[in-house]
């Protein structure tokens, strides 16, 4: 059929057709464009939402990490929000029980050992414990003054009083100033030990040192308390015996000739009652209402009542008397003042010793309770918490250093204490007693306080035979010697000298042991390619062709590499058996030396330098050298030190068997 042709002169067929397709394409494009725009807009919106979610998640993660860090470094943020009401009964009972023990103890430590106001002991039992409750990691540790540490403070005060003449030397202000600056230094030193992560000192220092210190302190305290128990305080001020030996001679000379009969009767009667009540309690541990009876508080209340009723003070018995709750111009004072800073240098050594001994005692108590109740502790955070607690306590003039007690912490857990709420309860009870009940102790005989301290001393002395027996059974002669050294130096001179000497000896022993790298000779197990220490495996056979295989069993550093040359020489000439250097060599010099270094994961620069010099000397002597089982990290150190270039790549083998095979091939 022929095409239809329009008679319109303006119309042409092709142009009409092209225009139609273009219009169609344009319309499709116009329809597609809004759709793409909507999709693109939706993608942008999704991308924006996704970035917002990521930012929110990152912010939430940062907040979660911050919360975890805060709970880690300030444990109270963890245990207070999750505190269960089921713990209330046990914590309150534990706080009341420990407070009933701690109130008379803290008064005794302050007046009889530190020779300062009883308020110092009471405040030291309350405020540091409150601070520790929020920062400490142990849930049962009770922080308060300790007998041994109070004695060290008292000795420092007595020494300064003896050397200071005039009114200032005899005033109570001197004791308050010395105690304050010691407590501040103790807190600062303890905090710095924790801040620099030195919580491992409880592992470095020997337990025998601590036991010797405690034994000596028990004897020193016992001698100190015998003087007020016999009523010889006034005579002591005239004679002025200084050392423990002098005080023992003073007691032997005057105890039975110039004693106060009433004071002596009260003292030993109170001590006898305390011992009887304690034995009764120990015999009825299964009856909680008997076991939790505070025998110390009972003796304090009864003796105070009898003293007031019969006016023992008229018979020459020293009583506690009036105690004014007055800390000078204000209750809180900055510890660094001119009145305290002048005693800074003289008390620093005492502060260092108190910090170390106090932490050792605290960490033992904390670890015992952590193992018993199934929670973890951090020695470094314990140091920080104890340090902050003592620094805070030093803002109250006259406070004593406060640390954890093994005995009180054990009692705290026994009677139901499961969180630091028990310590907070104990502190509140002590503060209420201090501000409202202290006047009722006006007639409390001081000799009774001495009897209370003697009860603590007996508990300390009961541990001495057990420790000595244990060290004897274990043939731990070094530990026994260290314990005896601490004890006798503390008795003959003073506690500070005894502890310092023992600390030095203990540290020297640690250095001596760490300076000896553990090494042994390897031999082949017959029929195998396994090599074992010949001193541990009798079937291991050492090569007899002059090949010496030495296994170094630890990392090498500057300390344990200094004697490496001498140690290798002794192994080469004498073997693994002990021998005196004066004896003739039992072995020939080695012609091949193979080092088994699988146990060496690190080697420092100084050790690598010494190793280079040692290997260079052997190489110059014509000894064949091989290094086996070397890890990548020490191999890199060897390369930097030039040892790889010195020996050559062939000297480094995968195993001892590989090295021995190479030696045998070179010989045949």
Coordinates of N, CA and C in Angstrom, one line a residue, residues 117-236:
X117 N 47.8 11.9 122.6 CA 46.5 11.9 123.1 C 45.7 10.7 122.6
X118 N 44.7 10.2 123.4 CA 43.9 9.1 122.9 C 43.0 9.5 121.7
X119 N 42.8 10.8 121.5 CA 42.0 11.3 120.3 C 42.7 10.9 119.0
X120 N 44.1 10.9 119.1 CA 44.8 10.5 117.9 C 44.5 9.1 117.4
X121 N 44.4 8.2 118.4 CA 44.1 6.8 118.1 C 42.7 6.7 117.5
X122 N 41.7 7.4 118.2 CA 40.3 7.3 117.8 C 40.1 7.9 116.4
X123 N 40.6 9.0 116.1 CA 40.5 9.6 114.8 C 41.2 8.8 113.7
X124 N 42.3 8.2 114.1 CA 43.0 7.4 113.1 C 42.3 6.1 112.8
X125 N 41.4 5.7 113.7 CA 40.6 4.5 113.4 C 39.4 4.8 112.6
X126 N 39.0 6.1 112.5 CA 37.8 6.4 111.8 C 38.0 7.0 110.4
X127 N 38.7 8.1 110.3 CA 38.8 8.8 109.0 C 39.5 8.1 107.9
X128 N 40.7 7.5 108.2 CA 41.4 6.8 107.1 C 40.5 5.6 106.6
X129 N 39.8 4.9 107.6 CA 39.0 3.8 107.2 C 37.8 4.2 106.3
X130 N 37.3 5.4 106.5 CA 36.2 5.9 105.6 C 36.8 6.1 104.2
X131 N 37.9 6.8 104.1 CA 38.5 7.0 102.8 C 38.9 5.7 102.1
X132 N 39.4 4.7 102.8 CA 39.8 3.4 102.2 C 38.5 2.7 101.8
X133 N 37.4 2.8 102.5 CA 36.2 2.1 102.1 C 35.7 2.5 100.7
X134 N 36.1 3.7 100.2 CA 35.6 4.1 98.9 C 36.7 3.8 97.8
X135 N 37.9 3.6 98.2 CA 39.0 3.4 97.2 C 39.6 2.0 97.3
X136 N 39.5 1.3 98.4 CA 40.2 0.0 98.5 C 39.5 -1.1 97.8
X137 N 40.3 -2.2 97.4 CA 39.7 -3.3 96.7 C 39.3 -4.5 97.6
X138 N 39.8 -4.5 98.8 CA 39.5 -5.5 99.8 C 38.1 -5.2 100.5
X139 N 37.3 -6.1 100.6 CA 35.9 -5.9 101.1 C 35.9 -6.0 102.7
X140 N 36.9 -6.8 103.2 CA 36.8 -7.0 104.7 C 38.0 -6.3 105.4
X141 N 38.9 -5.7 104.7 CA 40.1 -5.1 105.4 C 39.7 -4.0 106.3
X142 N 40.1 -4.1 107.5 CA 39.9 -3.0 108.5 C 41.1 -2.2 108.7
X143 N 41.0 -0.9 108.3 CA 42.2 0.0 108.3 C 42.2 0.9 109.6
X144 N 43.2 0.8 110.4 CA 43.3 1.5 111.7 C 44.8 1.4 112.1
X145 N 45.1 2.1 113.2 CA 46.5 2.0 113.8 C 46.8 0.6 114.2
X146 N 48.1 0.3 114.0 CA 48.6 -1.0 114.4 C 49.6 -0.9 115.5
X147 N 49.7 -1.9 116.4 CA 50.6 -1.8 117.5 C 52.1 -1.5 117.1
X148 N 52.6 -2.3 116.2 CA 54.0 -2.1 115.7 C 54.2 -0.8 115.2
X149 N 53.3 -0.3 114.3 CA 53.5 1.0 113.7 C 53.4 2.1 114.7
X150 N 52.4 2.0 115.6 CA 52.3 3.0 116.7 C 53.5 3.1 117.5
X151 N 54.2 1.9 117.8 CA 55.4 1.9 118.5 C 56.5 2.7 117.8
X152 N 56.6 2.5 116.5 CA 57.6 3.2 115.7 C 57.4 4.7 115.8
X153 N 56.1 5.2 115.7 CA 55.8 6.6 115.9 C 56.2 7.0 117.3
X154 N 55.9 6.2 118.3 CA 56.2 6.6 119.7 C 57.7 6.7 119.9
X155 N 58.5 5.8 119.3 CA 60.0 5.9 119.4 C 60.5 7.1 118.8
X156 N 59.9 7.5 117.6 CA 60.4 8.7 116.9 C 60.1 10.0 117.8
X157 N 58.9 10.0 118.4 CA 58.5 11.1 119.3 C 59.4 11.1 120.5
X158 N 59.7 10.0 121.1 CA 60.5 9.9 122.3 C 62.0 10.4 122.0
X159 N 62.5 10.0 120.8 CA 63.8 10.4 120.4 C 63.9 11.9 120.3
X160 N 62.9 12.5 119.6 CA 62.9 13.9 119.4 C 62.7 14.7 120.7
X161 N 61.9 14.2 121.6 CA 61.7 14.8 122.9 C 62.9 14.8 123.7
X162 N 63.7 13.7 123.6 CA 64.9 13.5 124.4 C 66.0 14.5 123.9
X163 N 66.0 14.7 122.5 CA 67.0 15.6 122.0 C 66.6 17.1 122.0
X164 N 65.3 17.3 122.2 CA 64.8 18.7 122.3 C 64.7 19.1 123.7
X165 N 65.3 20.2 124.1 CA 65.3 20.7 125.5 C 64.3 21.9 125.6
X166 N 63.9 22.1 126.8 CA 63.0 23.3 127.0 C 61.6 22.9 127.0
X167 N 60.7 23.9 127.0 CA 59.3 23.7 127.1 C 58.7 22.9 125.9
X168 N 59.3 23.2 124.7 CA 58.8 22.6 123.5 C 59.0 21.1 123.5
X169 N 60.1 20.7 124.1 CA 60.4 19.3 124.1 C 59.4 18.5 125.0
X170 N 58.8 19.1 125.9 CA 58.0 18.4 126.9 C 56.5 18.6 126.5
X171 N 56.2 19.4 125.6 CA 54.8 19.7 125.3 C 54.1 18.6 124.4
X172 N 52.8 18.5 124.5 CA 52.0 17.6 123.7 C 52.0 18.0 122.3
X173 N 52.2 19.3 122.0 CA 52.2 19.8 120.6 C 53.3 19.1 119.8
X174 N 54.5 18.8 120.4 CA 55.5 18.2 119.7 C 55.1 16.8 119.2
X175 N 54.4 16.0 120.1 CA 54.0 14.7 119.7 C 53.0 14.8 118.6
X176 N 52.1 15.8 118.6 CA 51.1 15.9 117.6 C 51.8 16.3 116.3
X177 N 52.7 17.2 116.3 CA 53.4 17.6 115.1 C 54.2 16.4 114.5
X178 N 54.9 15.7 115.3 CA 55.7 14.6 114.8 C 54.8 13.5 114.2
X179 N 53.7 13.2 114.9 CA 52.8 12.2 114.4 C 52.2 12.6 113.1
X180 N 51.8 13.9 113.0 CA 51.2 14.4 111.8 C 52.1 14.3 110.6
X181 N 53.3 14.7 110.7 CA 54.3 14.7 109.6 C 54.6 13.3 109.2
X182 N 54.7 12.4 110.2 CA 55.0 11.0 109.8 C 53.8 10.4 109.0
X183 N 52.6 10.6 109.5 CA 51.4 10.1 108.8 C 51.3 10.6 107.4
X184 N 51.6 11.9 107.2 CA 51.6 12.5 105.9 C 52.6 11.9 105.0
X185 N 53.9 11.7 105.4 CA 54.9 11.1 104.7 C 54.6 9.6 104.3
X186 N 54.0 8.9 105.3 CA 53.6 7.5 105.1 C 52.6 7.5 104.0
X187 N 51.6 8.3 104.0 CA 50.6 8.3 103.0 C 51.1 8.7 101.6
X188 N 52.0 9.6 101.5 CA 52.6 10.0 100.3 C 53.5 8.9 99.7
X189 N 54.3 8.3 100.5 CA 55.2 7.2 100.1 C 54.4 6.1 99.6
X190 N 53.4 5.7 100.4 CA 52.5 4.6 100.0 C 51.8 4.8 98.7
X191 N 51.3 6.1 98.5 CA 50.6 6.4 97.3 C 51.6 6.3 96.1
X192 N 52.8 6.8 96.2 CA 53.7 6.8 95.1 C 54.2 5.4 94.8
X193 N 54.3 4.5 95.8 CA 54.5 3.1 95.5 C 53.5 2.5 94.6
X194 N 52.2 2.8 94.9 CA 51.1 2.3 94.1 C 51.1 3.0 92.7
X195 N 51.3 4.3 92.7 CA 51.2 5.0 91.4 C 52.3 4.5 90.4
X196 N 53.4 4.2 90.9 CA 54.5 3.7 90.0 C 54.5 2.1 90.0
X197 N 53.4 1.5 90.4 CA 53.1 0.1 90.2 C 54.2 -0.7 90.9
X198 N 54.5 -0.5 92.1 CA 55.5 -1.2 92.9 C 54.8 -2.1 93.9
X199 N 53.7 -2.6 93.6 CA 52.9 -3.5 94.5 C 53.6 -4.9 94.6
X200 N 54.6 -5.1 93.8 CA 55.3 -6.4 93.9 C 56.2 -6.5 95.1
X201 N 56.4 -5.4 95.9 CA 57.4 -5.5 97.0 C 57.0 -6.5 98.0
X202 N 55.7 -6.9 98.1 CA 55.4 -8.0 99.0 C 56.0 -9.3 98.6
X203 N 56.3 -9.4 97.3 CA 57.0 -10.7 96.9 C 58.5 -10.6 97.0
X204 N 59.0 -9.4 96.8 CA 60.5 -9.2 96.9 C 61.0 -9.4 98.3
X205 N 60.3 -8.8 99.3 CA 60.8 -8.8 100.6 C 60.4 -10.1 101.3
X206 N 61.4 -10.7 102.0 CA 61.2 -12.0 102.6 C 60.1 -12.0 103.7
X207 N 59.3 -13.0 103.8 CA 58.3 -13.1 104.9 C 59.1 -13.4 106.2
X208 N 60.2 -14.0 106.1 CA 61.0 -14.2 107.4 C 61.4 -12.8 108.0
X209 N 61.7 -11.8 107.1 CA 62.0 -10.5 107.7 C 60.8 -9.9 108.4
X210 N 59.6 -10.1 107.9 CA 58.4 -9.6 108.5 C 58.1 -10.3 109.8
X211 N 58.4 -11.7 109.8 CA 58.1 -12.4 111.1 C 59.2 -12.0 112.1
X212 N 60.4 -11.8 111.7 CA 61.4 -11.4 112.7 C 61.1 -10.0 113.3
X213 N 60.6 -9.1 112.4 CA 60.1 -7.8 112.8 C 59.0 -7.9 113.8
X214 N 58.0 -8.7 113.5 CA 56.8 -8.8 114.4 C 57.2 -9.4 115.7
X215 N 58.1 -10.4 115.7 CA 58.6 -11.0 116.9 C 59.3 -10.0 117.8
X216 N 60.2 -9.2 117.2 CA 60.9 -8.2 118.0 C 60.0 -7.2 118.5
X217 N 59.0 -6.8 117.7 CA 58.1 -5.7 118.1 C 57.3 -6.3 119.3
X218 N 56.9 -7.5 119.3 CA 56.1 -8.1 120.4 C 56.9 -8.1 121.7
X219 N 58.2 -8.4 121.6 CA 59.0 -8.3 122.8 C 59.2 -6.9 123.3
X220 N 59.4 -6.0 122.4 CA 59.6 -4.5 122.7 C 58.3 -4.0 123.4
X221 N 57.2 -4.3 122.8 CA 55.9 -3.8 123.3 C 55.7 -4.4 124.7
X222 N 55.9 -5.7 124.8 CA 55.7 -6.3 126.1 C 56.6 -5.6 127.2
X223 N 57.8 -5.4 126.9 CA 58.7 -4.7 127.9 C 58.1 -3.3 128.2
X224 N 57.7 -2.6 127.1 CA 57.2 -1.2 127.3 C 56.0 -1.2 128.2
X225 N 55.1 -2.2 128.1 CA 53.8 -2.2 128.8 C 54.0 -2.8 130.2
X226 N 55.0 -3.5 130.5 CA 55.3 -4.0 131.9 C 55.5 -2.8 132.8
X227 N 56.1 -1.7 132.3 CA 56.4 -0.5 133.2 C 55.1 0.1 133.7
X228 N 54.1 0.4 132.9 CA 52.8 1.0 133.5 C 52.1 -0.1 134.3
X229 N 52.2 -1.4 133.9 CA 51.5 -2.4 134.6 C 52.0 -2.6 136.0
X230 N 53.2 -2.3 136.3 CA 53.8 -2.4 137.6 C 53.7 -1.0 138.3
X231 N 53.2 0.0 137.6 CA 53.1 1.3 138.2 C 54.4 2.1 138.4
X232 N 55.3 1.9 137.4 CA 56.6 2.5 137.5 C 56.8 3.6 136.5
X233 N 55.8 4.2 136.0 CA 55.9 5.3 135.0 C 56.6 6.5 135.6
X234 N 56.3 6.9 136.8 CA 56.9 8.1 137.4 C 58.4 7.8 137.6
X235 N 58.8 6.6 138.0 CA 60.2 6.3 138.2 C 60.9 6.2 136.8
X236 N 60.2 5.8 135.8 CA 60.8 5.7 134.5 C 61.2 7.1 134.0

